[in-house]
XYZ file of N, CA and C in Angstrom:
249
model
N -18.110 -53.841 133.948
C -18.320 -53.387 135.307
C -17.526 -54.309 136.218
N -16.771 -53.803 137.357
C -16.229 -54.926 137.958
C -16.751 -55.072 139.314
N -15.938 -55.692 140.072
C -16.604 -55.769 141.470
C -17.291 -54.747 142.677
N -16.343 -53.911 142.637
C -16.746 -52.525 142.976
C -18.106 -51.530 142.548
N -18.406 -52.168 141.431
C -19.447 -50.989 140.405
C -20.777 -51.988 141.019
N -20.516 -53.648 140.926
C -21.161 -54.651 141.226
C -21.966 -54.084 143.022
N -20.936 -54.038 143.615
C -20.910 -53.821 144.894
C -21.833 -52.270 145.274
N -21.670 -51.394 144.823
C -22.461 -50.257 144.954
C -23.614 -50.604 144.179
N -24.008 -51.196 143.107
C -25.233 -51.455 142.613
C -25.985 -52.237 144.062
N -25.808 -53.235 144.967
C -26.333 -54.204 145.626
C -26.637 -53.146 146.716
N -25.524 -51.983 147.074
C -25.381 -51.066 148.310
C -26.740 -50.088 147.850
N -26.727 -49.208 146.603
C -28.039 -48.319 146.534
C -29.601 -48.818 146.233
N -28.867 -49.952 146.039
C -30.375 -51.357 145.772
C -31.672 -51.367 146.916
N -30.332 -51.727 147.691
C -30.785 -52.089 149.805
C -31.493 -50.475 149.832
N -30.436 -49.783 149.630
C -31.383 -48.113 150.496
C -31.839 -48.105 149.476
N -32.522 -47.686 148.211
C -33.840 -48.086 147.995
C -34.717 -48.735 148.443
N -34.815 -50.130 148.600
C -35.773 -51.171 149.083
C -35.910 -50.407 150.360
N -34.985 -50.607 151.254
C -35.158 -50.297 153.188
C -35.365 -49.623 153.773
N -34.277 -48.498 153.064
C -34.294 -47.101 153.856
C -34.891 -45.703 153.732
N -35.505 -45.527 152.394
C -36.415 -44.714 151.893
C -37.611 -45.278 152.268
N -38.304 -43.842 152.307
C -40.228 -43.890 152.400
C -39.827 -43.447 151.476
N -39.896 -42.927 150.093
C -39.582 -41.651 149.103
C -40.812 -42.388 148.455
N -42.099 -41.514 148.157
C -43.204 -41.969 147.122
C -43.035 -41.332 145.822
N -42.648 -42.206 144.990
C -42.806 -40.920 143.465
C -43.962 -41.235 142.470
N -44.606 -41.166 142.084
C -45.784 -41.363 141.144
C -45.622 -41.456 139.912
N -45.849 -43.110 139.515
C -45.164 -44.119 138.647
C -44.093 -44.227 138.324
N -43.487 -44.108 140.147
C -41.903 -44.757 140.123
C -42.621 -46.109 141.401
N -41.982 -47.520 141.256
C -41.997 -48.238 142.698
C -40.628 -48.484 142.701
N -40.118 -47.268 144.027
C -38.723 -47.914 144.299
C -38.560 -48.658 145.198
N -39.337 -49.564 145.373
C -38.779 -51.173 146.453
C -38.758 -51.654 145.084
N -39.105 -51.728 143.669
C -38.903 -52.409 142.664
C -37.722 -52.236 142.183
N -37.495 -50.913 141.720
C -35.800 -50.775 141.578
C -34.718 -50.896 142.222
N -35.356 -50.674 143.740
C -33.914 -51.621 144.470
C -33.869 -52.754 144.176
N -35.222 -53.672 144.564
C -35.086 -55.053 144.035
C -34.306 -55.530 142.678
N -34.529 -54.797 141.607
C -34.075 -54.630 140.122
C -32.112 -54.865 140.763
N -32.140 -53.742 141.357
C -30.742 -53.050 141.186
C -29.729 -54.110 142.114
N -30.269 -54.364 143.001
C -29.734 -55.775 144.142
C -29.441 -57.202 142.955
N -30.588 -56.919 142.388
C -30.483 -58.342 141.662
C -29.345 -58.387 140.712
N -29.765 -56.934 139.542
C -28.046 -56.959 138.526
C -26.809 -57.144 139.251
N -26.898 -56.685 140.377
C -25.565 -56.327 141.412
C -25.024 -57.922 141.719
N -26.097 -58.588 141.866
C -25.638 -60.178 142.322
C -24.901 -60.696 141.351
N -26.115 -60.343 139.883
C -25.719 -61.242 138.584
C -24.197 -60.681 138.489
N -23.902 -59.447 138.468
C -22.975 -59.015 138.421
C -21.760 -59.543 139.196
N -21.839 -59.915 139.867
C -21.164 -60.018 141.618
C -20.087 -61.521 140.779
N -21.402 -62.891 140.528
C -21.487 -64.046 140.274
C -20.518 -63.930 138.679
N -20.927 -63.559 138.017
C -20.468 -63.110 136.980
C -18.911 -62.936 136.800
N -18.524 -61.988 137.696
C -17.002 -61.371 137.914
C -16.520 -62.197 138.676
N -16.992 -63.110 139.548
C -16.268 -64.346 140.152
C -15.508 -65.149 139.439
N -16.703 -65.586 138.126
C -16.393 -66.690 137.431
C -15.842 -66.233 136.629
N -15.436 -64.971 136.041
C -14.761 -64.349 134.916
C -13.291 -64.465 135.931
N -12.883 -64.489 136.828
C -12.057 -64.381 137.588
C -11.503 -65.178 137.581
N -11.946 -66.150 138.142
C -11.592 -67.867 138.462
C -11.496 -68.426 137.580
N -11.517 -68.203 136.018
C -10.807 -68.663 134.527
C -9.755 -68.064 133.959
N -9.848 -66.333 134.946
C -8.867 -65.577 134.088
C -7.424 -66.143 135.003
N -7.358 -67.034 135.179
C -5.848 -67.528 136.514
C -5.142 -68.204 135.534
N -3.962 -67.738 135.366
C -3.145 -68.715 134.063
C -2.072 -69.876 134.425
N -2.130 -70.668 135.190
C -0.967 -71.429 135.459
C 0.330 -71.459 134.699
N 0.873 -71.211 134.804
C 2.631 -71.209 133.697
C 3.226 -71.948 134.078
N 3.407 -73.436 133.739
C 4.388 -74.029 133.971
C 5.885 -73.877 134.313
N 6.318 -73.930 135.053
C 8.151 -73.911 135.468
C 8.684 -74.506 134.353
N 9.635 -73.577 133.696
C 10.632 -74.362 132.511
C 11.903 -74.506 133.600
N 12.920 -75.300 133.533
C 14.038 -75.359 134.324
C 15.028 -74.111 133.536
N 15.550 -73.431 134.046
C 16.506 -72.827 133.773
C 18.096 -73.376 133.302
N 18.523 -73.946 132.314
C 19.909 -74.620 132.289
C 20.583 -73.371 131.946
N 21.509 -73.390 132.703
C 23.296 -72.353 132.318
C 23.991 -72.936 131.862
N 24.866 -72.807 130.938
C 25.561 -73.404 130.104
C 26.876 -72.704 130.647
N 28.020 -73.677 130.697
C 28.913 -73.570 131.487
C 29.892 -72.844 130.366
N 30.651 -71.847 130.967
C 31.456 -71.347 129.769
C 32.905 -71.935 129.165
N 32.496 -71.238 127.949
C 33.562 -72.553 126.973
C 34.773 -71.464 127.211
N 36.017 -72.523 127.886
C 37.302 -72.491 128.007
C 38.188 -72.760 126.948
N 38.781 -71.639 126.110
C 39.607 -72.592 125.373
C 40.516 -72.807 125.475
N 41.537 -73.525 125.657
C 42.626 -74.171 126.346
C 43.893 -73.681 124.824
N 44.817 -73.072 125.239
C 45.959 -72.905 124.260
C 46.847 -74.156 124.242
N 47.388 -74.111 123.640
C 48.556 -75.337 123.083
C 49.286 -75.371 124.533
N 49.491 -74.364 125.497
C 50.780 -74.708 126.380
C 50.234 -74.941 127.845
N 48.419 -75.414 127.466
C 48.184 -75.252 128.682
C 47.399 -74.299 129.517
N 47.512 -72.505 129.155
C 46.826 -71.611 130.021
C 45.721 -71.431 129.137
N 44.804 -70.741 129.407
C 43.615 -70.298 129.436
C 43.701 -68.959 128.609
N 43.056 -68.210 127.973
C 42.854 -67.062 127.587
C 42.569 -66.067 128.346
N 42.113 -66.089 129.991
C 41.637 -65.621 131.031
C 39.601 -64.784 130.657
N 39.466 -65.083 129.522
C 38.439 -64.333 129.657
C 37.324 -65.529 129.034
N 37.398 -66.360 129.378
C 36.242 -67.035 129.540
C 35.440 -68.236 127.896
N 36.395 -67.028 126.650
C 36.180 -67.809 125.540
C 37.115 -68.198 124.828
């Protein structure tokens, strides 16, 4: 579940607990919001810290270019193309 799924669990939690009168008979929904607020936190806390480990630092390797090999003929010029 990620943050989002986290986040609507805490959101239908509240209107359970607050915003309903809804009586159902052997349902208590101020309990299941309470229930549902609470996974939503664990949840919440959870995906933080799954977060804040999943960060990978990668060290910088330096990039070296290697300069291209010239080969020089007997009279002096170059081959013009670089090897």
């Amino acid at each position: 579940m990620g943050l989002g799924g986290c986040i609507i669990l805490i959101a239908v939690g509240a209107i359970l607990t607050f915003a309903t009168d809804w009586h159902m008979q052997g349902v208590n929904l101020d309990i299941v919001g309470v229930i549902l607020m609470a996974v939503g936190l664990i949840g919440t806390a959870t995906f933080s810290g799954i977060a804040r480990n999943r960060r990978i630092v990668v060290p910088s390797t330096p990039v070296v270019e290697e300069e291209p090999h010239h080969h020089h003929r007997a009279d002096g010029y170059t081959d013009g193309y670089g090897v």
